Short mmCIF file of C-alpha atoms and ligand atoms in Angstrom, two decimals:
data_model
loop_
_atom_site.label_atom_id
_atom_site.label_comp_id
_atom_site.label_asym_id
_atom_site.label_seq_id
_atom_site.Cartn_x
_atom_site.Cartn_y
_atom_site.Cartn_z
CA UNK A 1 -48.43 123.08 31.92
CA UNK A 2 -47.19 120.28 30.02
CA UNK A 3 -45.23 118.26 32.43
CA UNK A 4 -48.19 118.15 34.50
CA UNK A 5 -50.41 116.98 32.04
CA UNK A 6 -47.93 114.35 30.98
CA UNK A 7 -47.70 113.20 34.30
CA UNK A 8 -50.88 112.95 34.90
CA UNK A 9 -51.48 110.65 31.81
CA UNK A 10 -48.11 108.77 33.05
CA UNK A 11 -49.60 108.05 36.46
CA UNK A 12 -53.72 107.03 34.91
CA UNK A 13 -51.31 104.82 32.60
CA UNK A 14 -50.17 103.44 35.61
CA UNK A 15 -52.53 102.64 37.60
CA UNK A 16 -54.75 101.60 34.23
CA UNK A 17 -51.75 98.76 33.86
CA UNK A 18 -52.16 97.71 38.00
CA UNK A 19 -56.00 97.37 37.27
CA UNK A 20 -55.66 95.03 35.02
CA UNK A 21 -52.86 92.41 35.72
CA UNK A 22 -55.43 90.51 33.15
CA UNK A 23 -54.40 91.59 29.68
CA UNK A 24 -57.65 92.95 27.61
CA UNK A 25 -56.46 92.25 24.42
CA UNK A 26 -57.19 88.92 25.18
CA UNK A 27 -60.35 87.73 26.75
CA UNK A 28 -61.50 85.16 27.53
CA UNK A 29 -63.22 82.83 24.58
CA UNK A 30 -65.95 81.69 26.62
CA UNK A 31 -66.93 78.06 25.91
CA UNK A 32 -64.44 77.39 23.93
CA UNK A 33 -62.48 74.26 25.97
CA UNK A 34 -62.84 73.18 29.47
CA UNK A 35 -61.62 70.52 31.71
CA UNK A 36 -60.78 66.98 30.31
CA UNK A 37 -59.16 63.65 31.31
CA UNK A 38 -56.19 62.44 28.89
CA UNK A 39 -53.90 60.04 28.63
CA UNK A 40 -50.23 60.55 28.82
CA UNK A 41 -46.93 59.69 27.12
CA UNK A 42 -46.34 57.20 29.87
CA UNK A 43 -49.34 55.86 29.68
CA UNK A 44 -50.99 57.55 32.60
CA UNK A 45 -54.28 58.84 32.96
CA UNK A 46 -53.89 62.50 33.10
CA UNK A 47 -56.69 65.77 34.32
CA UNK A 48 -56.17 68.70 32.54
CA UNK A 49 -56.15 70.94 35.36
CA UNK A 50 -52.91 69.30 36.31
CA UNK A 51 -51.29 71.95 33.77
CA UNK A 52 -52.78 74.73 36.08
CA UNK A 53 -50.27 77.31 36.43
CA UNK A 54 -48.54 76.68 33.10
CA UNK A 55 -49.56 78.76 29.87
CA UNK A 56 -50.90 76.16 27.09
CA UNK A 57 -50.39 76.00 23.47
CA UNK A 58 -53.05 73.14 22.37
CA UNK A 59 -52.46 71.39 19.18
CA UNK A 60 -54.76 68.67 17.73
CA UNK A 61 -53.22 66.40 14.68
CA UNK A 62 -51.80 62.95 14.14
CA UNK A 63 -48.48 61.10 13.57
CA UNK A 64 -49.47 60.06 9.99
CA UNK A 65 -49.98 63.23 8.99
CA UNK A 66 -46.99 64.71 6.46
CA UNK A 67 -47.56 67.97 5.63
CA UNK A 68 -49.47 69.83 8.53
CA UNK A 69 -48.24 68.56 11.37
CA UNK A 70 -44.38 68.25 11.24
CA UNK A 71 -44.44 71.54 10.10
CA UNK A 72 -47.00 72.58 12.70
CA UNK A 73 -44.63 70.83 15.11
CA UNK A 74 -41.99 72.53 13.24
CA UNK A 75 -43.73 76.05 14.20
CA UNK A 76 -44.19 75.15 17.71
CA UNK A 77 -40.28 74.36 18.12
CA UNK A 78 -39.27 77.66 16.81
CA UNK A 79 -42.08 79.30 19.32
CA UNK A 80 -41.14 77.30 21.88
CA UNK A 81 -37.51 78.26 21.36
CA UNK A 82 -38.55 82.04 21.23
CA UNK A 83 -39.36 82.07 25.08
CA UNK A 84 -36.33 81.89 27.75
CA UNK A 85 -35.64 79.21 29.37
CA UNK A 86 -37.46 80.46 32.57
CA UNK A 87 -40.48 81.26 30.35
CA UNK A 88 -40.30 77.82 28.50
CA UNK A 89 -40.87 76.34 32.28
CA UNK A 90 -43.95 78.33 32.44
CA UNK A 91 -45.22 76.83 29.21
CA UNK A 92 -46.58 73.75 27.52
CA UNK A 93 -47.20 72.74 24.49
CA UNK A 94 -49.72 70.04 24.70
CA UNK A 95 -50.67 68.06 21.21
CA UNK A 96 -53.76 66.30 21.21
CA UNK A 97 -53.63 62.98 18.81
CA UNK A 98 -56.81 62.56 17.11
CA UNK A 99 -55.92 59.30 15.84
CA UNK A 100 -55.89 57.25 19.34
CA UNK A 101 -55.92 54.16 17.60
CA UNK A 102 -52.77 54.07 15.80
CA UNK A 103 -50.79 56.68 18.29
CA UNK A 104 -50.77 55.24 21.64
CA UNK A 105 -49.00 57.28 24.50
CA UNK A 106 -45.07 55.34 23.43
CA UNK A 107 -45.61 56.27 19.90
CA UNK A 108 -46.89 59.39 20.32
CA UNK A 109 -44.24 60.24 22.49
CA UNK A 110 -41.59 59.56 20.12
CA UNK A 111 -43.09 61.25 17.48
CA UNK A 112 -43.00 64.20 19.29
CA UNK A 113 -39.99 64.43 21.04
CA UNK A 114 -38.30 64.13 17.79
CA UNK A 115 -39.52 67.79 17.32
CA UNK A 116 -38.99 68.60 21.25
CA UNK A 117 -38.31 66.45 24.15
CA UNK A 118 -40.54 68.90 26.23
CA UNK A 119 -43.42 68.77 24.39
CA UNK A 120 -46.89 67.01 25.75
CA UNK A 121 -48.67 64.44 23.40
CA UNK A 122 -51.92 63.13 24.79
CA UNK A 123 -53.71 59.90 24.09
CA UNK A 124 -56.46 58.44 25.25
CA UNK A 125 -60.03 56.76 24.16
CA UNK A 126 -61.92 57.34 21.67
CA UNK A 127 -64.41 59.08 23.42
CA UNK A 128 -61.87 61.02 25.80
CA UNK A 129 -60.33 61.97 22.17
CA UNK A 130 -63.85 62.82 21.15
CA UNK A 131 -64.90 64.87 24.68
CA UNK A 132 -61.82 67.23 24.19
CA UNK A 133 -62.32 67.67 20.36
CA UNK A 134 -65.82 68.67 21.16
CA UNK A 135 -64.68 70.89 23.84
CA UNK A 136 -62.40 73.22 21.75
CA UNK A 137 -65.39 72.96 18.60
CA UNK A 138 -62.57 71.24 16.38
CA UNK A 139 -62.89 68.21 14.16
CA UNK A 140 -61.49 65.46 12.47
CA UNK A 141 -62.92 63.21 9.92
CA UNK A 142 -61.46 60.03 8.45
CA UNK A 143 -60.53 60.89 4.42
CA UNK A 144 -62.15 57.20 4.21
CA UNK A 145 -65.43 58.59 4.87
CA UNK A 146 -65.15 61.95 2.93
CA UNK A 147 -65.16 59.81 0.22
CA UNK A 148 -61.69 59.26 -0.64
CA UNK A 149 -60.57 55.67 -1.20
CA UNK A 150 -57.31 55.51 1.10
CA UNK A 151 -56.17 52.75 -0.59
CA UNK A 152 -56.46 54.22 -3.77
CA UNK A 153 -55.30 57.63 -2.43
CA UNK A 154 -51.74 54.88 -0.51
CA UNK A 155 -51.03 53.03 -3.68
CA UNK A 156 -51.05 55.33 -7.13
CA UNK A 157 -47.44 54.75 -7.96
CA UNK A 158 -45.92 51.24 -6.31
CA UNK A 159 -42.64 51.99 -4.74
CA UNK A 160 -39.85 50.27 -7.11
CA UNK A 161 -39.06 47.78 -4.42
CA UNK A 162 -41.65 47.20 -2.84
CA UNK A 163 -42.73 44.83 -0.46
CA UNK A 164 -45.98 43.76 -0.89
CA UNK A 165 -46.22 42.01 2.54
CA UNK A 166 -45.41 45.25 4.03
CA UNK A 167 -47.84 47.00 2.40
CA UNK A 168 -50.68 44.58 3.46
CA UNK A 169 -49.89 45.57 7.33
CA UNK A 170 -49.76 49.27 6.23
CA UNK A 171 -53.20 50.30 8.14
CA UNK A 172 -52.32 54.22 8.22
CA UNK A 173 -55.66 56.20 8.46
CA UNK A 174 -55.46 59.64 6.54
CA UNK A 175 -57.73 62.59 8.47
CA UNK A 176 -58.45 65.88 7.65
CA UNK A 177 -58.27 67.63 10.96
CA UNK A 178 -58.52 71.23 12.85
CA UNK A 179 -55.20 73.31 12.67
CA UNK A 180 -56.07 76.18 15.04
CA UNK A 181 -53.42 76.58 17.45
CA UNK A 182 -55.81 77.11 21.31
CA UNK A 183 -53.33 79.11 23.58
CA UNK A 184 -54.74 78.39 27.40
CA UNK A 185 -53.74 81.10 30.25
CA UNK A 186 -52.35 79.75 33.39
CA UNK A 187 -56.40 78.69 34.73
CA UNK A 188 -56.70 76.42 31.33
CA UNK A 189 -59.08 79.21 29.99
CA UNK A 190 -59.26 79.44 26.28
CA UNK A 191 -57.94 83.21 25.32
CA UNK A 192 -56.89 83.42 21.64
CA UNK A 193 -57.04 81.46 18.64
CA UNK A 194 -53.96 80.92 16.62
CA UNK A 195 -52.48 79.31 13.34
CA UNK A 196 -48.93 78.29 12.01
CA UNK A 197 -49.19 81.67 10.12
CA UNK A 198 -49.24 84.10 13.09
CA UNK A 199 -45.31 85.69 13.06
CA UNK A 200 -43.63 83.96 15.75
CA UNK A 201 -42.27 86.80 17.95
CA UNK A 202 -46.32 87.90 18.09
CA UNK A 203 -47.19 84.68 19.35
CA UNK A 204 -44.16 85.14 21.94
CA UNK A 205 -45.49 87.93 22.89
CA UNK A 206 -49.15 86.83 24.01
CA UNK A 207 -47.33 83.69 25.58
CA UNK A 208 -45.69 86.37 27.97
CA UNK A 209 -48.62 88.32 28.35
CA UNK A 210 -50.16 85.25 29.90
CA UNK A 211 -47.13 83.90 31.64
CA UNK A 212 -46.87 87.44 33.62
CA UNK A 213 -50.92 87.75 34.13
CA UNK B 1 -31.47 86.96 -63.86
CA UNK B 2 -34.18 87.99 -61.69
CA UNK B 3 -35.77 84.10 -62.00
CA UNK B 4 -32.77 82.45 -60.44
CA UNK B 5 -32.03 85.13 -57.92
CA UNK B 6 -36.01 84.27 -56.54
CA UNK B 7 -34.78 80.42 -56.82
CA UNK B 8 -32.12 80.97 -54.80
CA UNK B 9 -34.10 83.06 -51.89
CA UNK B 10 -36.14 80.00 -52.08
CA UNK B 11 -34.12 77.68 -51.70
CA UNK B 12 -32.13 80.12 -48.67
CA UNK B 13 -35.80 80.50 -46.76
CA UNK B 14 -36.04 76.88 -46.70
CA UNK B 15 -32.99 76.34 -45.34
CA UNK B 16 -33.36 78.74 -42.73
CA UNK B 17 -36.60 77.26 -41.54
CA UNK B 18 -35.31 74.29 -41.56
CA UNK B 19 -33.09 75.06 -39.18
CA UNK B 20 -35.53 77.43 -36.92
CA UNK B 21 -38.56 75.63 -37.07
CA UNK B 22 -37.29 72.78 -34.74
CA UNK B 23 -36.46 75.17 -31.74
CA UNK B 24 -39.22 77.45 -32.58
CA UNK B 25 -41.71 74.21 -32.04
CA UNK B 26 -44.12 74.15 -29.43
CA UNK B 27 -42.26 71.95 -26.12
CA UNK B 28 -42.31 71.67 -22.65
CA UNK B 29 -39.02 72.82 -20.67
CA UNK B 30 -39.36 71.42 -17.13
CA UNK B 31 -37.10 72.42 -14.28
CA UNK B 32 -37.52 70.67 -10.67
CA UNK B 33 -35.64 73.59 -8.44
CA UNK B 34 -35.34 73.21 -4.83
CA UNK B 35 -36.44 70.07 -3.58
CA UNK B 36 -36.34 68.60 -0.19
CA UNK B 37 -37.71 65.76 1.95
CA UNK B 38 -38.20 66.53 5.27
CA UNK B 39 -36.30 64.85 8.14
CA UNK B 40 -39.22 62.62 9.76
CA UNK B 41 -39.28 61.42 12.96
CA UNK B 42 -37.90 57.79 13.34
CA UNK B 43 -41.29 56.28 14.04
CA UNK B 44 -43.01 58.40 11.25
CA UNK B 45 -44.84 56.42 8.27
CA UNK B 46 -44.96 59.31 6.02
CA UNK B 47 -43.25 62.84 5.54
CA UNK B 48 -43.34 65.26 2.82
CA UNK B 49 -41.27 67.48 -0.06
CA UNK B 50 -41.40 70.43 -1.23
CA UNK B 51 -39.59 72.32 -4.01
CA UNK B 52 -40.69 74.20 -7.41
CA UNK B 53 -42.04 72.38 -10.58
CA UNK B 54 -41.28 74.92 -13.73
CA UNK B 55 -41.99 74.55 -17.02
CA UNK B 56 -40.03 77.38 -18.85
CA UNK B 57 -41.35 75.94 -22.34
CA UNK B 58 -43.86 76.94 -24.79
CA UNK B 59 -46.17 73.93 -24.09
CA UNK B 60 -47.82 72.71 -20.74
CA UNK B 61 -47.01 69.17 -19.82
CA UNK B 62 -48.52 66.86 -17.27
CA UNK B 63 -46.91 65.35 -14.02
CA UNK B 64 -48.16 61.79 -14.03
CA UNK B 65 -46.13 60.41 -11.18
CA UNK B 66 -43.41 59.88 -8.89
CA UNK B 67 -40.89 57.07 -8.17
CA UNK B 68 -38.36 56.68 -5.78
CA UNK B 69 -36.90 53.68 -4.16
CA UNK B 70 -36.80 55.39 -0.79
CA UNK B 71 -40.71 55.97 -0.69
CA UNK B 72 -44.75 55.56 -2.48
CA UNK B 73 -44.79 59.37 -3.74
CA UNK B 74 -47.79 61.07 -4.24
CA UNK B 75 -48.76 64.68 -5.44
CA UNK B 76 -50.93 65.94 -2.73
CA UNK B 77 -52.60 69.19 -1.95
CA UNK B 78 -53.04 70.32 1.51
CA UNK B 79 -56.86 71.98 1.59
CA UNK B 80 -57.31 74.55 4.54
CA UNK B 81 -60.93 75.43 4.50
CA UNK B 82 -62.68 77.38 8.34
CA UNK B 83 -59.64 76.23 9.96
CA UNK B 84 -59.71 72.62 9.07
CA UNK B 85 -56.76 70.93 6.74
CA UNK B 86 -57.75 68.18 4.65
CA UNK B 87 -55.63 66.36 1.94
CA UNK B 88 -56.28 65.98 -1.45
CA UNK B 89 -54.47 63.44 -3.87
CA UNK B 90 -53.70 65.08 -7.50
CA UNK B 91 -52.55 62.09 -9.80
CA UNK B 92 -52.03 64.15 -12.93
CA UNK B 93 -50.96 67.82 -12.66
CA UNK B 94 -50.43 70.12 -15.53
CA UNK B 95 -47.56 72.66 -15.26
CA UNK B 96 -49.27 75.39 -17.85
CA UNK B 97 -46.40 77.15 -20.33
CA UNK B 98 -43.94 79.41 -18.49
CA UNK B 99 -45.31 78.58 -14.90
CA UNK B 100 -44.67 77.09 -12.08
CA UNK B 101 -46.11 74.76 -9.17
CA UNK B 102 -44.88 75.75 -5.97
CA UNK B 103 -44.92 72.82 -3.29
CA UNK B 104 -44.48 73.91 -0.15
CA UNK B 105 -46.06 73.40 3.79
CA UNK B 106 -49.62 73.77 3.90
CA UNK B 107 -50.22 73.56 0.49
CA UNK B 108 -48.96 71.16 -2.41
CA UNK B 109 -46.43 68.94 -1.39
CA UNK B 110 -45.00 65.35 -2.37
CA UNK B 111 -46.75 62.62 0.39
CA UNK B 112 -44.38 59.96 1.12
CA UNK B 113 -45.49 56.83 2.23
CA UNK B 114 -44.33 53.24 2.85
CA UNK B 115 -40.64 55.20 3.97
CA UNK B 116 -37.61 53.21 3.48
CA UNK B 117 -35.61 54.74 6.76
CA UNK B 118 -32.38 53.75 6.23
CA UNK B 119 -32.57 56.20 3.80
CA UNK B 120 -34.36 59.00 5.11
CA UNK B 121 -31.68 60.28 7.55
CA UNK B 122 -30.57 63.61 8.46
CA UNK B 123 -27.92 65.01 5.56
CA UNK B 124 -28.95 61.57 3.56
CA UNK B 125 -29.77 62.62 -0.71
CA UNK B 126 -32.46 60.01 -2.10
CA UNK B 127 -32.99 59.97 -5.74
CA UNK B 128 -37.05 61.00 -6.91
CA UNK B 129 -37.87 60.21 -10.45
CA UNK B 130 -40.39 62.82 -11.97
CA UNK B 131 -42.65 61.08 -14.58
CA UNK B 132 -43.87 64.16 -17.49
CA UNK B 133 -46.42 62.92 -20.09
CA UNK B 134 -44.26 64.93 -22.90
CA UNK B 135 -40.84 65.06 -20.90
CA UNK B 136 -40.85 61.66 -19.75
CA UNK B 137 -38.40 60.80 -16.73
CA UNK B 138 -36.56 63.27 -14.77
CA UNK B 139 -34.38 62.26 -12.11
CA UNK B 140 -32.67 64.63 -8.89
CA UNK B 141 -30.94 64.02 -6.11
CA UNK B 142 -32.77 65.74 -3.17
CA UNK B 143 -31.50 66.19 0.58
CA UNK B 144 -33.09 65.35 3.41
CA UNK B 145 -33.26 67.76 6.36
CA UNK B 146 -35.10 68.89 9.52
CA UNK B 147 -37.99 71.30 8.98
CA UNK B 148 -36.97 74.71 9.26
CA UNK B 149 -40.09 77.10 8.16
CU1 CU C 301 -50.33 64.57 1.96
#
């Protein structure tokens, strides 16, 4: 009586998992991101639908930034290094500079690679920057125009030794910016919203999920 | 008899709060436990520290800056507010009586700017000079490393 019954469940199971090679727990997020033009670490203009077939982890931030983003970058390394090496090929881990100005595709790219030599930084103009910000509903505002005086905010306690010439050139831009962490299945559609504070093997896991969709 | 025995008691309560009062006075005790500078990349023009400000005295005192020769060192607090992160300078921070300040990712943390790399490498120590309104200067050798949260 039981056995039956069990194998019955066992085989709707089944056939429940063969429906749906797309995993439910995470749909899609309907307009949240969408195709985009970029430019890359070497300098070439780049489509996003070139990472079609890859599983995307989408980071916006800047090189300037101390606190979030090296340890955001931080995060991503240990993710990244949670996956196997077959699943890492699968994956990207694309960050989006929202300060094009000051982190052109060189820069940008060895910013990054300090944290991972496989890891994507895009560039771009302005208003390519701007399109994909709007895309994923993030933002980024200069601290200059929250109302912070960046100079004042750069200069509170002069460095012992320091160069005044040096800091005349200094033209760093602080932003406040958006930290969510966009993972993108393999057709670039946006299906769950992360953060540095999600555990890292659960993370893993909906990067597999994705990878084996 | 009884006169110079209340003399003396006098003169032995005096002593002894001579000697007590001092440690029983109101003072900050600071303790800077745990710092580090993160490891930034070699084209970075800032990075960060993190570590634990206590004060383990009986009066608050006031963090009113930060000098090192390595780096411009601000107190900063990392804002996260519908899933934005913005920065916010705190020139003057007071560490309350038996409490702490925790700096860490995300949160408070030491901004460096204006980074003197040739002595921010991996396994280098720079020295950061606390500035306390009532403790005055407090220097520590921290170590700079790669993130690892
Ligand atoms: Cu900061």
């Amino acid at each position: 009586m039981l056995k039956p019954m069990l194998l019955g469940i066992f085989i709707f199971l089944n056939t429940l998992n063969i429906a749906s090679a797309f995993d439910e727990s995470l749909p899609i997020l309907s307009g949240v991101g969408g195709e985009f033009t970029a430019v890359d670490a070497d300098g070439n203009t780049i489509e996003s639908t070139n990472f079609k077939g890859s599983v995307i982890i989408l980071a916006f931030g800047y090189t300037n930034c101390a606190d979030v983003c090296p340890f955001t970058l931080g995060y991503l390394k240990r993710l990244y290094a949670g996956l196997s090496s077959d699943e890492q090929k699968k994956t990207r881990i694309v960050f989006v500079t929202i300060d094009p100005k000051y982190d052109n595709p060189d820069h940008l790219k060895k910013f990054i690679g300090h944290y991972n030599k496989d890891f994507i930084g895009l560039s771009g103009s302005q208003e390519q920057i701007d399109y994909i910000v709007s895309l994923y509903h993030a933002e980024y505002n200069s601290l200059a125009t929250l109302g912070v005086p960046t100079q004042n905010i750069r200069r509170v306690n002069p460095k012992l030794f320091a160069d005044s010439q040096e800091a005349k050139d200094d033209k760093a831009t602080l932003f406040s910016h958006t930290i969510t962490l966009y993972l993108l299945d393999k057709q670039g559609n946006t299906r769950s919203l992360e953060y540095t504070g999600t555990p890292v093997e659960q993370f893993v896991g909906k990067i597999r999920a994705l990878i084996h969709e | 008899m009884n006169k110079s025995w209340l003399i003396k008691l006098l003169i032995l309560s005096a002593l002894v709060a001579v000697q007590v009062l001092p440690t029983l006075k109101a003072q900050p005790e600071i303790k800077l436990d745990k710092f580090w500078v993160v490891l930034a990349p070699a084209v970075a023009r800032s990075t960060a520290g993190y570590g634990v400000i206590k004060n383990e005295g009986n009066q608050e005192d006031t963090l009113i800056g930060i000098q090192s020769n390595s780096a411009t060192i601000m107190l900063h607090k990392t804002e996260i507010k519908s899933g934005m992160a913005r920065m916010i300078h705190s020139p003057h921070m007071t560490i309350k009586s038996h409490s702490e300040l925790v700096l860490e990712p995300m949160s408070f943390h030491l901004m460096l700017t204006d980074l003197d790399m040739t002595t921010l490498f991996e396994g280098a120590e720079i020295i950061l000079q606390f500035k306390f309104e009532k403790s005055g200067d407090i220097d520590i050798a921290v170590p700079v490393r790669e993130i690892l949260y």
